[in-house]
Short mmCIF file of N, CA and C in Angstrom, two decimals:
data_model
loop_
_atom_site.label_atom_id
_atom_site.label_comp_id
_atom_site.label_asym_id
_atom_site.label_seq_id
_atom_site.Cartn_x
_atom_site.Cartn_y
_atom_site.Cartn_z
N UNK A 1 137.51 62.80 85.63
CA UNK A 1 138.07 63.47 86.80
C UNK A 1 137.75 64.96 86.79
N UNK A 2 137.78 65.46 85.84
CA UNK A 2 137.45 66.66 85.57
C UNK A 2 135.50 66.99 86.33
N UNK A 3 134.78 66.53 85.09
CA UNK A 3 133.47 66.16 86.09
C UNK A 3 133.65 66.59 87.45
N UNK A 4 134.45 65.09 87.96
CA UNK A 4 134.17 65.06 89.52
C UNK A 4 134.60 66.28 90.16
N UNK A 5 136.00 66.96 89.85
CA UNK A 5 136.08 68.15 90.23
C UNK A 5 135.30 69.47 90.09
N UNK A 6 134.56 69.72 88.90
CA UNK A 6 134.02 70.29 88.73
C UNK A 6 132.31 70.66 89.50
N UNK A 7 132.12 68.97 89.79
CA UNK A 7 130.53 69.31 90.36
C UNK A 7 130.92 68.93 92.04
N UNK A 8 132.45 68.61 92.52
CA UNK A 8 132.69 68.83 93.81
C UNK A 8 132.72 70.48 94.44
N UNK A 9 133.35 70.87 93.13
CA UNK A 9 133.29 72.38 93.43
C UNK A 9 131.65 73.17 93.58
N UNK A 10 131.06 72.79 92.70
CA UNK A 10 129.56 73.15 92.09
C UNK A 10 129.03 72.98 94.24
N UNK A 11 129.32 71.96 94.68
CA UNK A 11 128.57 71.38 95.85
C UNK A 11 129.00 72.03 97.10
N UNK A 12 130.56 72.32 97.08
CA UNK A 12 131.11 73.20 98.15
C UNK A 12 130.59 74.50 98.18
N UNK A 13 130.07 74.97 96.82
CA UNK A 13 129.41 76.10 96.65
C UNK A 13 128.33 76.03 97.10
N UNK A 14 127.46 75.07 97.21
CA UNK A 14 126.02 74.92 96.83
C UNK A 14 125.79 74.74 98.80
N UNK A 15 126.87 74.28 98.93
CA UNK A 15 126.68 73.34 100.34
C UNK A 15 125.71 74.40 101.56
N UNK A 16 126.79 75.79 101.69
CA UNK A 16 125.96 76.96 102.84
C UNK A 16 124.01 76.80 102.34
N UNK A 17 124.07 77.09 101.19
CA UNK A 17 122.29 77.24 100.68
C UNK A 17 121.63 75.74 100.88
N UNK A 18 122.24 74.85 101.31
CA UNK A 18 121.67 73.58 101.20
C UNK A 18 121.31 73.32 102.87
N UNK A 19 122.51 73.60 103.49
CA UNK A 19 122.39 73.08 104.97
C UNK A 19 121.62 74.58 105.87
N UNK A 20 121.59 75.67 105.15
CA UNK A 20 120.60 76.86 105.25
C UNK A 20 118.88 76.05 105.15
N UNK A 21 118.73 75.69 104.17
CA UNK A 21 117.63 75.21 103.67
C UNK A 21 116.85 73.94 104.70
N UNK A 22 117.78 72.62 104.72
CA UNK A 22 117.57 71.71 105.81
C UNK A 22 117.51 72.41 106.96
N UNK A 23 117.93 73.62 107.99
CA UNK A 23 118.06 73.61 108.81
C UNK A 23 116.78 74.83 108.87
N UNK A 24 116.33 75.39 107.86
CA UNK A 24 114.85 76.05 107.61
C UNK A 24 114.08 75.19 108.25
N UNK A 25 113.84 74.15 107.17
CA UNK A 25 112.93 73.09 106.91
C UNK A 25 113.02 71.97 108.49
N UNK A 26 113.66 72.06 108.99
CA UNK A 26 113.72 71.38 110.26
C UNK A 26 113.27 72.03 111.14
N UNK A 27 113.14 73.44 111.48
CA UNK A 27 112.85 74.35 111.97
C UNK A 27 111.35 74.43 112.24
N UNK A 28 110.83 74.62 110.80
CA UNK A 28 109.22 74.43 110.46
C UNK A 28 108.73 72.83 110.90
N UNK A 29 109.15 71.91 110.84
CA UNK A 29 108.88 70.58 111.27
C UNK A 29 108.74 70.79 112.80
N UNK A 30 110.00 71.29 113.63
CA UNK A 30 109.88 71.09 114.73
C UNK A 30 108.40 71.87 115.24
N UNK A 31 108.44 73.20 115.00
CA UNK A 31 107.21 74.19 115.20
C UNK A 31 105.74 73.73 114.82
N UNK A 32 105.59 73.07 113.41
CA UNK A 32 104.23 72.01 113.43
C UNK A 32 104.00 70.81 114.64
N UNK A 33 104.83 70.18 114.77
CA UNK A 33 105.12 69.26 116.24
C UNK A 33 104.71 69.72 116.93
N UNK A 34 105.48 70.82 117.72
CA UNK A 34 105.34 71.82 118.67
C UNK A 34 103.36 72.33 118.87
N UNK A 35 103.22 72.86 117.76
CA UNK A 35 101.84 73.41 117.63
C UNK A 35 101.34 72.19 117.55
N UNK A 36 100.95 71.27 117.13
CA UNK A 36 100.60 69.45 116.79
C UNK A 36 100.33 69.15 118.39
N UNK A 37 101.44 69.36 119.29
CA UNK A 37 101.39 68.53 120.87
C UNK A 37 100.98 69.90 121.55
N UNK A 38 100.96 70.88 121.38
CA UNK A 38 100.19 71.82 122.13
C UNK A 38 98.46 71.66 122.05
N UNK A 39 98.02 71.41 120.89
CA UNK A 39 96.70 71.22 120.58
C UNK A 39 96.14 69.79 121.02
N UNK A 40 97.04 68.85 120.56
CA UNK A 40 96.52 67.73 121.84
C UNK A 40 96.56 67.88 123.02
N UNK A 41 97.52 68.22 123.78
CA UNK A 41 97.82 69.02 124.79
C UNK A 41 95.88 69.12 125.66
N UNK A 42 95.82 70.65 124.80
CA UNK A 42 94.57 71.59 125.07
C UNK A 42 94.08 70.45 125.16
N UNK A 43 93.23 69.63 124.21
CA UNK A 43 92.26 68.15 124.53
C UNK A 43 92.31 67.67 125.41
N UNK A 44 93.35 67.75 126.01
CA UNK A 44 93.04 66.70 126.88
C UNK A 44 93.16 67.64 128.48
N UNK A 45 92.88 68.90 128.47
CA UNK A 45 92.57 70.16 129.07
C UNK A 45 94.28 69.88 130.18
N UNK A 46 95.37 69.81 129.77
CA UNK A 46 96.68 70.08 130.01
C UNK A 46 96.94 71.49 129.45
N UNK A 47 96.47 72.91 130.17
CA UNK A 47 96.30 74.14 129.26
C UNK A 47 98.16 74.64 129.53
N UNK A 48 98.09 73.89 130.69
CA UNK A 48 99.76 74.50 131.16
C UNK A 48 100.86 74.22 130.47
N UNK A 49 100.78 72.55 129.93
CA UNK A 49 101.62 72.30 128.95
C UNK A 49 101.65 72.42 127.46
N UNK A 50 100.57 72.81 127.19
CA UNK A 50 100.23 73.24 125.95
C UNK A 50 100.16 74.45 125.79
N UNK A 51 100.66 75.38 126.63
CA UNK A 51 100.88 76.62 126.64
C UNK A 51 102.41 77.29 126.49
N UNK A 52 103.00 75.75 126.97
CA UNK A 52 104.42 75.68 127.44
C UNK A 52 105.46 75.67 125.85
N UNK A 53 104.34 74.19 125.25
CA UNK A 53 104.51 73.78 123.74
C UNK A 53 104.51 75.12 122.92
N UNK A 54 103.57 76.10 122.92
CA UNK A 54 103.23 76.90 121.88
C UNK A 54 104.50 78.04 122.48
N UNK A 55 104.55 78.33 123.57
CA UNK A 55 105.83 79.41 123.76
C UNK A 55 107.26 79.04 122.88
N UNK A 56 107.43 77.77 123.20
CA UNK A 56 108.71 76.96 122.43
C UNK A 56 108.55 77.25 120.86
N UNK A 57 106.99 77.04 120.34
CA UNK A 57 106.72 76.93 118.85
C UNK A 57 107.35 78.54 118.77
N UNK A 58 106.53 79.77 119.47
CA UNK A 58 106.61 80.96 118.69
C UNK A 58 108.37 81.73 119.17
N UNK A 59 108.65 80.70 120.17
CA UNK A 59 110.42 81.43 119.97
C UNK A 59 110.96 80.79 118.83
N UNK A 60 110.34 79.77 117.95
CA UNK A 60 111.34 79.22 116.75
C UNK A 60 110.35 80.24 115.64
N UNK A 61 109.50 80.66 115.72
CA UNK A 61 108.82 81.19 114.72
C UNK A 61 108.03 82.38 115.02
N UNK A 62 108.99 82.99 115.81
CA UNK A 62 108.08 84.73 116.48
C UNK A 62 107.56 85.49 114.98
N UNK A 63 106.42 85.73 115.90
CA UNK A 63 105.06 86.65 115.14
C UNK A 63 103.87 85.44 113.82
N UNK A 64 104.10 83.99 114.09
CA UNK A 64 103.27 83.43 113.40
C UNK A 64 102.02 83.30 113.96
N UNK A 65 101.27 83.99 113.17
CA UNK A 65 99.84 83.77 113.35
C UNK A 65 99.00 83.10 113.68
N UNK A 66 99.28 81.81 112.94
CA UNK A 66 98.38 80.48 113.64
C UNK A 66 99.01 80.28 114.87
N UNK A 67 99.98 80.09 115.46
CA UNK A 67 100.42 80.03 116.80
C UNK A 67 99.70 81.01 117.77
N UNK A 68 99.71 81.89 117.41
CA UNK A 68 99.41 83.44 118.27
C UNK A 68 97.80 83.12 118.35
N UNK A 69 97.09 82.71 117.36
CA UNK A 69 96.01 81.98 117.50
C UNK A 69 95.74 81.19 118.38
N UNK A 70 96.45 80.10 118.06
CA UNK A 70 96.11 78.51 119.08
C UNK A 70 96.80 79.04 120.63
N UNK A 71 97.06 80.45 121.11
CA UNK A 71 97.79 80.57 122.29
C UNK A 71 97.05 81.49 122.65
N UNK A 72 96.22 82.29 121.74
CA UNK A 72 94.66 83.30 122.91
C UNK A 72 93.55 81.99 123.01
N UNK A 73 92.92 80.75 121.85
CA UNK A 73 92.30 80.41 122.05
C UNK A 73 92.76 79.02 123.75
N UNK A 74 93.74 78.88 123.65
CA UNK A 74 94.07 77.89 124.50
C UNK A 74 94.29 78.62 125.90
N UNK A 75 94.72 79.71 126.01
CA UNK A 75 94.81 80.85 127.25
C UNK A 75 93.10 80.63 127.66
N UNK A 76 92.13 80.82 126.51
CA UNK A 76 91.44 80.79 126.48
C UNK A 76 90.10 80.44 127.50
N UNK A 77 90.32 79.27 126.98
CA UNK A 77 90.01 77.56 127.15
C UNK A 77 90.67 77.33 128.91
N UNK A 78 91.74 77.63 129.09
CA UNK A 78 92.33 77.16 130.68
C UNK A 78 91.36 78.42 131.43
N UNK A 79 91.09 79.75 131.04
CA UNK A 79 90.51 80.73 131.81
C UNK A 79 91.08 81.61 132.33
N UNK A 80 92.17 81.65 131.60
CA UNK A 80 93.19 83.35 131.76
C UNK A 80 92.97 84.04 130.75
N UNK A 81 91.85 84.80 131.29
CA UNK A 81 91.12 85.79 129.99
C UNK A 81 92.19 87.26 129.99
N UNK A 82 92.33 87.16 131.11
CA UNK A 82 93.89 88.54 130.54
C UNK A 82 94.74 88.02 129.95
N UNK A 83 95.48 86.88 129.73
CA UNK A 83 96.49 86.90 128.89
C UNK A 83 95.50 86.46 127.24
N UNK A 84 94.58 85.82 127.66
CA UNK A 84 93.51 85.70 126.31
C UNK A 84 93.81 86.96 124.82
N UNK A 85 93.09 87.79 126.57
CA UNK A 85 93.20 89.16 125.44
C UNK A 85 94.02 89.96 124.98
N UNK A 86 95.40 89.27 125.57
CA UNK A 86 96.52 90.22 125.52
C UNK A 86 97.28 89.70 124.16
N UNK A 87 96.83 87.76 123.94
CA UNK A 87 97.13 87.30 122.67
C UNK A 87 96.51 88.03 121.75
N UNK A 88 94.63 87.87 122.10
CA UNK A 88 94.27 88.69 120.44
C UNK A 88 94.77 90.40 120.31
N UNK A 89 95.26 90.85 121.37
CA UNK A 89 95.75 92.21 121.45
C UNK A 89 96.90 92.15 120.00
N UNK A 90 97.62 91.07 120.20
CA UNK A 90 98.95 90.86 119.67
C UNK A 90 98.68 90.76 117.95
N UNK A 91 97.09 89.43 117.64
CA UNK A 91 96.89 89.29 116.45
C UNK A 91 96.06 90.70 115.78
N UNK A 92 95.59 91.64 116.76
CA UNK A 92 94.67 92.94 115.96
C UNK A 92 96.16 93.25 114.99
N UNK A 93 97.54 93.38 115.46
CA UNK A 93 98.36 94.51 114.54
C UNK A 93 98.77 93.11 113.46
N UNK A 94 99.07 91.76 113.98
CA UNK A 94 99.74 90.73 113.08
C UNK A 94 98.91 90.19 112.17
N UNK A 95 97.34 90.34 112.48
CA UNK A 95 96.55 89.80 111.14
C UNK A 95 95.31 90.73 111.19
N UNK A 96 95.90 92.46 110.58
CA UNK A 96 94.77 93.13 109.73
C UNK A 96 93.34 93.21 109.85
N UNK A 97 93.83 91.66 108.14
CA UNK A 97 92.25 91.34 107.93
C UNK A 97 91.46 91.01 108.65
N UNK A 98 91.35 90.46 110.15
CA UNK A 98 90.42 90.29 110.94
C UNK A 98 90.80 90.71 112.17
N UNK A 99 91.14 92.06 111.84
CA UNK A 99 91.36 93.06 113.60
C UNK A 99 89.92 93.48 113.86
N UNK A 100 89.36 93.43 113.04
CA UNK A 100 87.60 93.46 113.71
C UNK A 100 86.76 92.26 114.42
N UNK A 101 87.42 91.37 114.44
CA UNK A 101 86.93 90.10 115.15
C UNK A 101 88.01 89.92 116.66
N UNK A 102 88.76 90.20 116.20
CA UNK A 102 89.75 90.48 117.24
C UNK A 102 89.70 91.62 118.31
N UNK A 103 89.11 93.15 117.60
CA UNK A 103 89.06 93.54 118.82
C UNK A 103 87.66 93.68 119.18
N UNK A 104 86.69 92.62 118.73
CA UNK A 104 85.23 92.23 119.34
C UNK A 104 85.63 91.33 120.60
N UNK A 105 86.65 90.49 120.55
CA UNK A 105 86.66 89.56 121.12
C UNK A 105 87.48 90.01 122.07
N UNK A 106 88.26 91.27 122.04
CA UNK A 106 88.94 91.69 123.37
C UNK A 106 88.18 92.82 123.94
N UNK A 107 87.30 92.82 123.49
CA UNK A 107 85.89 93.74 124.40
C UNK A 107 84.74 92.77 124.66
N UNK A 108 84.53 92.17 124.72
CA UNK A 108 84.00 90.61 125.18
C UNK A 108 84.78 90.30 126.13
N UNK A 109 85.88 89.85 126.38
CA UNK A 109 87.07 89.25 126.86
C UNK A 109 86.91 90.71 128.20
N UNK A 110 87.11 91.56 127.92
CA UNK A 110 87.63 92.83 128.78
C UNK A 110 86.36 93.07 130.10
N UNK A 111 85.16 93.10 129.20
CA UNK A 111 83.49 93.09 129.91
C UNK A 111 83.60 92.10 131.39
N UNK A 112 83.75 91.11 130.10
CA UNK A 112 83.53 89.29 131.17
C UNK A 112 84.54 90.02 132.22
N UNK A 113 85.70 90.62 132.17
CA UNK A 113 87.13 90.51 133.35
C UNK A 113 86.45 91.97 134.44
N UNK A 114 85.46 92.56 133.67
CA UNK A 114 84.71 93.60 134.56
C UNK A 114 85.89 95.15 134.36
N UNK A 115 86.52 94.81 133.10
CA UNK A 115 87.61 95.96 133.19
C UNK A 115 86.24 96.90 131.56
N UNK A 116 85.55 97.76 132.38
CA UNK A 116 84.87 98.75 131.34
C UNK A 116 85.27 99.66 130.87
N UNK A 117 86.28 100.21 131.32
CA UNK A 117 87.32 101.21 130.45
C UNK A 117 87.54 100.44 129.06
N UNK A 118 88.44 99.76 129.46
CA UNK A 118 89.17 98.83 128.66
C UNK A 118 88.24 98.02 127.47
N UNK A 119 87.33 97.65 127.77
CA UNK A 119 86.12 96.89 126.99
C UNK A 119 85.20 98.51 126.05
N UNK A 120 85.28 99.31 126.59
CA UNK A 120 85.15 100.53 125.61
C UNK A 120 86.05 101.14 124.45
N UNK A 121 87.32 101.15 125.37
CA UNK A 121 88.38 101.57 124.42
C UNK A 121 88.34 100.21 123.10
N UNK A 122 88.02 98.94 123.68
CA UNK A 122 88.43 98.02 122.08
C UNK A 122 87.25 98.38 121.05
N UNK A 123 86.09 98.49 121.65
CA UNK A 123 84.72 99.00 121.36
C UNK A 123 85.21 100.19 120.49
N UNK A 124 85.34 101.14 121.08
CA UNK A 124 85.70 102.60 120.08
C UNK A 124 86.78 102.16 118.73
N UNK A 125 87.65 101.84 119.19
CA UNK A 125 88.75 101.22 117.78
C UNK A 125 88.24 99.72 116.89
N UNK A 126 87.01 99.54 117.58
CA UNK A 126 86.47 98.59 116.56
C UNK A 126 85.54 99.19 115.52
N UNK A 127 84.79 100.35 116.26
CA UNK A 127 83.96 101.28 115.63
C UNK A 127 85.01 102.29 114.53
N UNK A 128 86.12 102.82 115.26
CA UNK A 128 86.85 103.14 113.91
C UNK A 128 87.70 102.44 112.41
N UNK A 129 87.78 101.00 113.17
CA UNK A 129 88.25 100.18 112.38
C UNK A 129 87.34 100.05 111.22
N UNK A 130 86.03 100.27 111.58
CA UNK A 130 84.51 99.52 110.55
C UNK A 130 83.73 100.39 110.98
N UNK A 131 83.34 101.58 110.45
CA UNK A 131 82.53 103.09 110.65
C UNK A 131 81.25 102.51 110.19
N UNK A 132 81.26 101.52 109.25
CA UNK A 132 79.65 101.44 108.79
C UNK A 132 79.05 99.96 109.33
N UNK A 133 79.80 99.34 109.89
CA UNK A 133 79.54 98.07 110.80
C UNK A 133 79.15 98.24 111.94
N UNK A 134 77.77 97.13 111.55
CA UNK A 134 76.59 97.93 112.89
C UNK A 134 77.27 97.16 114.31
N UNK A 135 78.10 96.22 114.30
CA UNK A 135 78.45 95.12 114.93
C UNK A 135 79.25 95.80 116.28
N UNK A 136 80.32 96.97 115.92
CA UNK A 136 81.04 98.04 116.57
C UNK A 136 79.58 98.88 117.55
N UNK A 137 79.00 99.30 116.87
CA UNK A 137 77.81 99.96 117.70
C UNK A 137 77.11 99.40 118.63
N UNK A 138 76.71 97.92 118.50
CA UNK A 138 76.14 97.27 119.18
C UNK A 138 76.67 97.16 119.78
N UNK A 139 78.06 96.56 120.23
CA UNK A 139 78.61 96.10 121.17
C UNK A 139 78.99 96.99 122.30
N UNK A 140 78.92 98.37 121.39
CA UNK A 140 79.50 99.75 122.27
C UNK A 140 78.32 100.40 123.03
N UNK A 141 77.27 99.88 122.40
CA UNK A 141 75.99 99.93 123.19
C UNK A 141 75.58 99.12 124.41
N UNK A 142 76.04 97.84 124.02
CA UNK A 142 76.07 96.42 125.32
C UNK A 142 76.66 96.89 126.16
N UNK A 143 78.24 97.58 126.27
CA UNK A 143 79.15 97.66 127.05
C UNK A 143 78.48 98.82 127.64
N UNK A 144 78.10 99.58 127.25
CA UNK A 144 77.04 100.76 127.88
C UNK A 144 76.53 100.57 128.88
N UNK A 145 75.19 100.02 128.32
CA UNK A 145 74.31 99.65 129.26
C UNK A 145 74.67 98.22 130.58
N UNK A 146 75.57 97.75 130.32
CA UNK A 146 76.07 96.94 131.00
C UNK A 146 77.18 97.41 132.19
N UNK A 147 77.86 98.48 131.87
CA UNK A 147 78.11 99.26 132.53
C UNK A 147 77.89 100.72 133.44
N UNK A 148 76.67 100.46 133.40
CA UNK A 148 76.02 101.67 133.91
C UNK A 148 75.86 103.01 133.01
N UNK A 149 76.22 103.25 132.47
CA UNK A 149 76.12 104.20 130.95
C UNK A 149 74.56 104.31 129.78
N UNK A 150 73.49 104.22 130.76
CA UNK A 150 72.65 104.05 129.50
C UNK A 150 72.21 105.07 129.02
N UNK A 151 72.56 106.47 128.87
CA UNK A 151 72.14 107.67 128.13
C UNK A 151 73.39 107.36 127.09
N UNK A 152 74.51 106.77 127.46
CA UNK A 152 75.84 106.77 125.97
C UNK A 152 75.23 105.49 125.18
N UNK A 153 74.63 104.41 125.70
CA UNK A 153 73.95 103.23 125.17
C UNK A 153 72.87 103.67 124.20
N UNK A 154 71.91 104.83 124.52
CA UNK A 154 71.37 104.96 123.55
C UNK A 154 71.64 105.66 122.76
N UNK A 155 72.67 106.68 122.66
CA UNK A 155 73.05 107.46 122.04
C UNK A 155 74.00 106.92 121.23
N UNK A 156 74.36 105.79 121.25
CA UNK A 156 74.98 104.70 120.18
C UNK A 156 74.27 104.04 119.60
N UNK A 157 73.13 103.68 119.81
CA UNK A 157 72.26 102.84 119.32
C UNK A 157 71.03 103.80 117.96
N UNK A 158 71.30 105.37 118.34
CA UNK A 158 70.02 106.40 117.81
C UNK A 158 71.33 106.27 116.35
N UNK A 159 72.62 106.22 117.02
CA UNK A 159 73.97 106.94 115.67
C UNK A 159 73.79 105.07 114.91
N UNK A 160 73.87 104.27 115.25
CA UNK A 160 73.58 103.26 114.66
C UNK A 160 72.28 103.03 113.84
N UNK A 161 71.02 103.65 113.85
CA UNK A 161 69.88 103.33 113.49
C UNK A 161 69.95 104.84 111.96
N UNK A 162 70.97 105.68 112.54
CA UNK A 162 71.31 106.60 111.83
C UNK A 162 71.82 105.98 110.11
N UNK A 163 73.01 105.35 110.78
CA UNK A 163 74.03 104.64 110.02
C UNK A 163 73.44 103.82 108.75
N UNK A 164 72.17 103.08 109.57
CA UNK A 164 71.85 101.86 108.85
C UNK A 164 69.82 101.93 109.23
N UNK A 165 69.38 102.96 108.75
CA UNK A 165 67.88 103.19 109.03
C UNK A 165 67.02 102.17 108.57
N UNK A 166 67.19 101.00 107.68
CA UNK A 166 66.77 100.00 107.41
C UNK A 166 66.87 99.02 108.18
N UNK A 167 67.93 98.83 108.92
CA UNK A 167 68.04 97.77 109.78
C UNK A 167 67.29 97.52 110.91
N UNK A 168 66.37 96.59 110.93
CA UNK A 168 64.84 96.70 111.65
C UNK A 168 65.75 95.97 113.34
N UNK A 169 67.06 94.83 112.66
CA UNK A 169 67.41 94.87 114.56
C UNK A 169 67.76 95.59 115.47
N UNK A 170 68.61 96.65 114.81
CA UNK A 170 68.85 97.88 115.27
C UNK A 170 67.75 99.16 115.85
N UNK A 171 67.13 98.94 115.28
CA UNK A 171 65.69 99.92 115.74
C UNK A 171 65.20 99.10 116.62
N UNK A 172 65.00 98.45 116.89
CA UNK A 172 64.05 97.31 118.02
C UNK A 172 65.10 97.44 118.90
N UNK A 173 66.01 97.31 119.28
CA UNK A 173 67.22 97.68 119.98
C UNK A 173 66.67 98.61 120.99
#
C-alpha cells in the first residue's frame, strides 16, 4: 500500500509534464498531416486548398521552415508570385543559411512581376549578403539590362570580372 501511494503520488506529479508532452506530440502529428494533405493537395493542382492546409499547419507551428517553404513553393506553383515572394521574403530572416538562394529567387520572382525597383533592391542585399559571389553580380547585371539600365549592367559586370578575373563566364558576359 505504501508503493501504491507512493508512485500514485510520483504520477500526480508527473501527470502536468506528461499530458504537456502528449499534447506537444499531437500537435506535431496534426501539423505533419496538415503539411502531408497540403502537398497532395498541390498534386493534384488544388493550390487553394493546399494553401488553406499549410495556413492551419503554420498557426499550430508559426515560423517553421519547411512549412514556410512548401507555402512560397505552392503560392508558387498556383501563380501568385507576390505572395511567392513575400513567403521567401519571410524564409531570407528564418533560414540564414540559404538567404542567398532566397533572395535570388525574390529577384527572379520581382523581374518576372515587372516590379525593377524591387528586383534590384533583392539583387543589392544578395550582393551584400555574398561580396565575392559572382551569382549576386550577374543577376544585378540581368536585372540591368533587362530593365533598361545598361551602362549600370556593365558596370556590374567590369566590378564582377574585377572580383573574379579568372572567371572566363564572366568576361564573355
Amino acid at each position: 500500500t505504501h508503493a501504491r501511494r507512493s508512485a500514485f503520488r510520483n504520477l500526480r506529479y508527473r501527470l502536468p509534464s506528461l499530458h504537456h508532452h502528449m499534447r506537444k506530440h499531437a500537435i506535431l502529428t496534426s501539423v505533419l498531416l496538415l503539411e502531408l494533405l497540403a502537398l497532395l493537395l498541390a498534386q493534384k493542382h488544388r493550390f487553394t486548398e493546399a494553401s488553406k492546409s499549410l495556413e492551419l499547419a503554420m498557426r499550430a507551428a508559426p515560423g517553421d521552415v519547411r512549412l514556410v517553404k512548401a507555402q512560397a513553393a505552392i503560392t508558387e506553383q498556383a501563380g501568385d508570385m507576390a505572395a511567392a515572394a513575400d513567403q521567401y521574403r519571410k524564409l531570407v530572416t528564418l533560414e540564414p543559411r540559404s538567404r542567398s538562394a532566397h533572395l535570388e529567387k525574390i529577384a527572379r520572382i520581382e523581374l518576372e512581376l515587372g516590379r525593377g525597383q524591387r528586383a534590384r533592391e533583392a539583387a543589392e542585399s544578395l550582393i551584400q549578403a555574398s561580396p565575392s559571389n559572382l551569382a549576386g553580380y550577374k543577376l544585378r547585371a540581368e536585372i540591368a539590362f533587362r530593365t533598361g539600365e545598361p551602362a549600370v549592367g556593365l558596370e556590374t559586370l567590369r566590378h564582377a570580372v574585377r572580383i573574379a578575373p579568372r572567371d572566363l563566364e564572366v568576361r564573355l558576359q
